[in-house]
CSV table of C-alpha atoms in Angstrom, one decimal:
chain,number,residue,atom,x,y,z
A,1,MET,CA,46.9,-94.8,-70.0
A,2,LEU,CA,46.2,-92.1,-72.9
A,3,GLY,CA,43.3,-90.6,-70.7
A,4,ALA,CA,46.0,-90.1,-67.7
A,5,GLN,CA,48.5,-88.7,-69.7
A,6,ARG,CA,46.0,-86.0,-71.2
A,7,ARG,CA,44.7,-85.4,-67.7
A,8,LEU,CA,48.4,-84.9,-66.7
A,9,ILE,CA,49.1,-82.6,-69.6
A,10,LEU,CA,45.9,-80.6,-68.6
A,11,PHE,CA,46.8,-80.0,-64.9
A,12,ALA,CA,50.5,-79.2,-65.9
A,13,GLY,CA,49.1,-76.6,-68.4
A,14,ILE,CA,46.7,-75.2,-65.5
A,15,GLY,CA,49.6,-75.1,-63.3
A,16,ILE,CA,52.1,-73.4,-65.5
A,17,ALA,CA,49.3,-70.8,-66.6
A,18,ALA,CA,48.5,-70.4,-62.8
A,19,TYR,CA,52.1,-69.7,-62.1
A,20,ALA,CA,52.6,-67.2,-64.9
A,21,ALA,CA,49.5,-65.4,-64.0
A,22,ALA,CA,50.7,-64.9,-60.2
A,23,MET,CA,54.2,-64.0,-61.6
A,24,VAL,CA,52.5,-60.9,-63.5
A,25,ALA,CA,50.2,-60.1,-61.0
A,26,THR,CA,52.8,-59.7,-58.2
A,27,MET,CA,54.8,-57.3,-60.3
A,28,PRO,CA,55.2,-53.9,-59.2
A,29,ALA,CA,52.4,-51.7,-60.4
A,30,SER,CA,55.2,-49.0,-61.4
A,31,VAL,CA,56.3,-51.5,-64.1
A,32,VAL,CA,53.0,-50.7,-66.2
A,33,LEU,CA,52.0,-47.3,-65.1
A,34,LYS,CA,53.9,-44.8,-67.0
A,35,ASN,CA,54.6,-41.3,-65.7
A,36,ARG,CA,51.8,-38.7,-66.4
A,37,PRO,CA,51.3,-35.2,-65.4
A,38,TRP,CA,48.3,-36.3,-63.3
A,39,ARG,CA,50.3,-39.0,-61.5
A,40,THR,CA,51.6,-38.3,-57.8
A,41,GLY,CA,52.7,-41.7,-56.9
A,42,VAL,CA,52.1,-45.6,-57.3
A,43,ALA,CA,52.3,-48.3,-54.7
A,44,GLY,CA,51.3,-51.9,-54.6
A,45,THR,CA,51.2,-54.5,-57.4
A,46,ILE,CA,49.5,-55.1,-60.5
A,47,TRP,CA,47.4,-57.6,-58.3
A,48,ASN,CA,46.5,-54.9,-55.7
A,49,GLY,CA,47.7,-51.3,-56.0
A,50,GLU,CA,47.1,-47.8,-56.0
A,51,VAL,CA,48.2,-44.5,-58.0
A,52,GLY,CA,47.7,-41.1,-56.6
A,53,ILE,CA,46.0,-38.3,-58.7
A,54,ALA,CA,46.8,-35.0,-58.7
A,55,GLY,CA,44.1,-33.2,-56.7
A,56,ALA,CA,44.8,-35.4,-53.5
A,57,SER,CA,42.7,-38.3,-54.9
A,58,ARG,CA,43.8,-41.9,-55.2
A,59,LEU,CA,42.6,-45.1,-57.4
A,60,GLU,CA,42.7,-48.2,-56.0
A,61,TRP,CA,42.3,-51.5,-57.7
A,62,GLU,CA,42.1,-55.4,-57.0
A,63,TRP,CA,42.7,-57.7,-59.8
A,64,ALA,CA,39.7,-60.1,-60.7
A,65,PRO,CA,41.4,-63.3,-61.8
A,66,LEU,CA,38.1,-65.2,-63.1
A,67,ARG,CA,36.8,-62.4,-64.7
A,68,SER,CA,40.1,-61.7,-66.5
A,69,ILE,CA,40.2,-65.4,-67.5
A,70,THR,CA,36.6,-65.4,-69.2
A,71,SER,CA,36.8,-61.9,-70.5
A,72,LEU,CA,40.4,-62.5,-72.0
A,73,GLY,CA,41.8,-59.3,-70.5
A,74,PHE,CA,42.8,-57.7,-67.4
A,75,ALA,CA,39.8,-57.1,-65.3
A,76,ALA,CA,39.7,-55.5,-61.9
A,77,ASP,CA,37.4,-53.9,-59.1
A,78,TRP,CA,38.7,-50.2,-58.5
A,79,ARG,CA,37.6,-47.4,-56.4
A,80,ALA,CA,38.7,-43.7,-56.3
A,81,THR,CA,38.6,-41.7,-53.2
A,82,GLY,CA,39.7,-38.4,-51.7
A,83,ALA,CA,38.2,-35.1,-51.2
A,84,ASP,CA,34.6,-34.8,-52.5
A,85,THR,CA,35.5,-38.3,-54.3
A,86,ASP,CA,34.0,-41.6,-53.7
A,87,LEU,CA,33.6,-43.4,-57.0
A,88,ALA,CA,34.0,-47.2,-57.8
A,89,GLY,CA,33.4,-49.7,-60.6
A,90,ARG,CA,34.7,-52.6,-62.7
A,91,ALA,CA,37.3,-52.4,-65.4
A,92,LEU,CA,38.4,-54.5,-68.2
A,93,TYR,CA,41.3,-53.8,-70.2
A,94,GLY,CA,42.5,-55.4,-73.4
A,95,ASN,CA,43.2,-55.0,-77.1
A,96,ASP,CA,43.8,-51.5,-76.5
A,97,SER,CA,40.2,-50.7,-75.2
A,98,LEU,CA,39.3,-49.9,-71.7
A,99,ALA,CA,35.3,-51.0,-70.6
A,100,LEU,CA,34.1,-49.6,-67.3
A,101,ASP,CA,31.0,-51.0,-65.9
A,102,ASN,CA,28.7,-50.1,-62.9
A,103,VAL,CA,30.6,-46.8,-62.4
A,104,THR,CA,28.7,-45.1,-59.4
A,105,GLY,CA,29.4,-42.4,-56.8
A,106,ALA,CA,30.7,-38.9,-56.3
A,107,ALA,CA,33.9,-37.2,-58.1
A,108,ASP,CA,35.6,-34.2,-58.0
A,109,ALA,CA,36.1,-32.4,-61.1
A,110,ALA,CA,39.8,-32.3,-60.7
A,111,LEU,CA,39.6,-36.1,-62.0
A,112,LEU,CA,38.6,-34.7,-65.3
A,113,ALA,CA,42.2,-33.6,-66.0
A,114,ALA,CA,43.2,-37.2,-65.5
A,115,ILE,CA,40.7,-38.5,-67.8
A,116,GLN,CA,40.8,-35.9,-70.5
A,117,PRO,CA,43.9,-33.8,-70.0
A,118,ASP,CA,43.3,-31.9,-73.3
A,119,LEU,CA,40.5,-30.0,-72.0
A,120,PRO,CA,40.7,-26.4,-72.5
A,121,PHE,CA,39.3,-25.4,-69.1
A,122,THR,CA,39.4,-26.5,-65.3
A,123,CYS,CA,36.4,-26.7,-63.0
A,124,ASP,CA,35.9,-26.7,-59.3
A,125,LEU,CA,32.6,-28.6,-58.5
A,126,THR,CA,31.4,-31.8,-57.6
A,127,MET,CA,29.8,-34.5,-59.7
A,128,GLN,CA,27.6,-37.5,-59.1
A,129,ALA,CA,27.9,-40.4,-61.7
A,130,ASP,CA,25.9,-43.3,-62.5
A,131,PHE,CA,27.3,-45.1,-65.8
A,132,PRO,CA,26.3,-48.7,-66.3
A,133,HIS,CA,28.8,-48.9,-69.3
A,134,ILE,CA,31.6,-46.9,-70.6
A,135,ALA,CA,33.8,-48.3,-73.4
A,136,VAL,CA,37.0,-46.4,-74.9
A,137,GLY,CA,39.4,-47.5,-77.5
A,138,GLY,CA,38.8,-50.2,-80.0
A,139,MET,CA,36.1,-50.5,-82.5
A,140,ASP,CA,33.1,-50.7,-79.9
A,141,GLN,CA,33.2,-47.4,-78.1
A,142,SER,CA,30.0,-46.3,-76.2
A,143,VAL,CA,28.5,-44.6,-73.2
A,144,THR,CA,25.4,-45.1,-71.1
A,145,GLY,CA,24.3,-43.3,-68.0
A,146,ASN,CA,24.2,-39.9,-66.6
A,147,LEU,CA,26.1,-37.3,-64.6
A,148,VAL,CA,24.9,-34.5,-62.5
A,149,THR,CA,27.1,-31.7,-61.2
A,150,ASP,CA,26.7,-29.5,-58.3
A,151,LEU,CA,27.0,-25.7,-58.3
A,152,GLY,CA,30.7,-24.6,-59.2
A,153,THR,CA,33.1,-22.7,-61.4
A,154,CYS,CA,35.3,-23.5,-64.5
A,155,THR,CA,38.0,-21.3,-65.7
A,156,PRO,CA,39.7,-21.3,-69.2
A,157,LYS,CA,43.2,-22.9,-69.1
A,158,SER,CA,44.3,-20.0,-71.4
A,159,GLY,CA,43.3,-17.4,-68.6
A,160,GLY,CA,40.4,-15.2,-67.8
A,161,ALA,CA,37.9,-14.9,-65.0
A,162,PRO,CA,36.1,-18.0,-63.5
A,163,THR,CA,32.4,-18.5,-64.8
A,164,SER,CA,29.7,-19.7,-62.1
A,165,VAL,CA,28.1,-22.7,-63.3
A,166,GLY,CA,24.6,-23.8,-62.2
A,167,PRO,CA,23.7,-27.7,-61.6
A,168,MET,CA,23.9,-29.5,-64.9
A,169,VAL,CA,22.9,-32.9,-66.0
A,170,LEU,CA,24.8,-35.1,-68.7
A,171,THR,CA,22.6,-38.1,-70.2
A,172,ALA,CA,24.0,-40.7,-72.2
A,173,GLU,CA,22.3,-43.4,-74.3
A,174,LYS,CA,23.4,-45.7,-77.2
A,175,ILE,CA,21.0,-45.6,-80.3
A,176,GLY,CA,22.2,-47.8,-82.9
A,177,ASN,CA,25.9,-47.5,-83.3
A,178,VAL,CA,26.0,-43.9,-81.8
A,179,SER,CA,26.0,-42.8,-78.1
A,180,ARG,CA,24.2,-39.8,-77.8
A,181,MET,CA,24.9,-37.4,-74.8
A,182,ARG,CA,23.1,-34.1,-74.1
A,183,LEU,CA,24.2,-31.4,-71.5
A,184,ALA,CA,21.2,-29.4,-70.1
A,185,PRO,CA,20.8,-27.4,-66.8
A,186,ALA,CA,19.6,-29.7,-63.7
A,187,THR,CA,16.5,-27.6,-63.1
A,188,GLN,CA,15.7,-27.4,-67.2
A,189,ARG,CA,16.3,-30.5,-68.5
A,190,ARG,CA,14.4,-29.5,-71.8
A,191,ARG,CA,17.1,-26.8,-72.6
A,192,THR,CA,20.1,-28.2,-74.3
A,193,LEU,CA,23.5,-26.5,-73.8
A,194,MET,CA,25.9,-29.0,-75.6
A,195,THR,CA,25.3,-32.3,-77.5
A,196,PHE,CA,28.0,-35.1,-78.2
A,197,ALA,CA,27.8,-38.1,-80.4
A,198,LEU,CA,30.1,-41.1,-79.9
A,199,ALA,CA,30.5,-43.4,-82.7
A,200,GLU,CA,31.8,-47.0,-82.2
A,201,ASN,CA,35.0,-46.2,-83.9
A,202,GLY,CA,35.5,-43.3,-81.6
A,203,THR,CA,34.5,-40.3,-83.9
A,204,VAL,CA,33.1,-37.7,-81.8
A,205,ASP,CA,30.8,-34.9,-83.0
A,206,ILE,CA,30.3,-32.0,-80.5
A,207,ALA,CA,27.8,-29.0,-80.9
A,208,ILE,CA,27.0,-26.2,-78.6
A,209,THR,CA,23.9,-24.3,-78.7
A,210,PRO,CA,23.6,-20.4,-78.3
A,211,GLU,CA,22.3,-21.1,-74.8
A,212,GLY,CA,25.4,-23.2,-74.1
A,213,ALA,CA,27.8,-20.8,-75.4
A,214,THR,CA,26.7,-18.0,-73.1
A,215,ALA,CA,26.4,-20.2,-70.2
A,216,LEU,CA,29.9,-22.0,-70.7
A,217,PRO,CA,32.0,-19.4,-72.2
A,218,PHE,CA,34.9,-21.3,-70.9
A,219,VAL,CA,34.5,-24.0,-73.4
A,220,GLY,CA,35.7,-21.5,-76.3
A,221,LEU,CA,33.1,-22.5,-79.0
A,222,PRO,CA,30.9,-19.7,-80.6
A,223,PRO,CA,27.3,-20.2,-80.6
A,224,GLY,CA,26.1,-22.9,-82.7
A,225,ALA,CA,29.5,-24.1,-83.5
A,226,SER,CA,30.3,-28.2,-83.9
A,227,ILE,CA,33.5,-29.8,-84.3
A,228,ARG,CA,34.5,-33.3,-84.9
A,229,GLY,CA,37.2,-35.4,-83.0
A,230,GLU,CA,38.4,-38.7,-81.8
A,231,MET,CA,38.3,-40.4,-78.7
């Protein structure tokens, strides 16, 4: 009799949890997505929805219930599409942190404005991304993978002429508790233009070489400069 009661309580608990999850998942996506300068519209639900991104791209996602339960967060498969953009991966959001896995594909540099709106420049170029893991927020931030850009131009937001930028490659590797990233010309990978060191707590150290300051004047840093910030 006691065993039957426990099973009944267990099944009732599972049913209530499933009902609550279904209620949340079917809420309109606009309930949780706040207005942002880069957002051009929201459609669908938290379970399956999409958001427009300035630059004529859109981000679609589909909730992954089982992965959400086992990871104790909101897990989803996502895909960004648009002009020169076809980028996909997996996401997990929880405890004020966001983890992106298996991020691969092409992206227009306009997406940078949505990811990092405080950048002092804009770029008109296409990027090829391959990042097995990106984690931002929380106390375990890291980046591993690489990014290759095509020929394009970048312009400072403060005004000025655009700069022609040749193909570049950004490589990222986690060593110990620091993710070390290096930007170099794609055809001369031993020439370092900029370096980035991301600590697990979100502290970022950025340094630009004399060659980098010459090739990337729109960044706004003098030769040999280094700055510290936070993600």
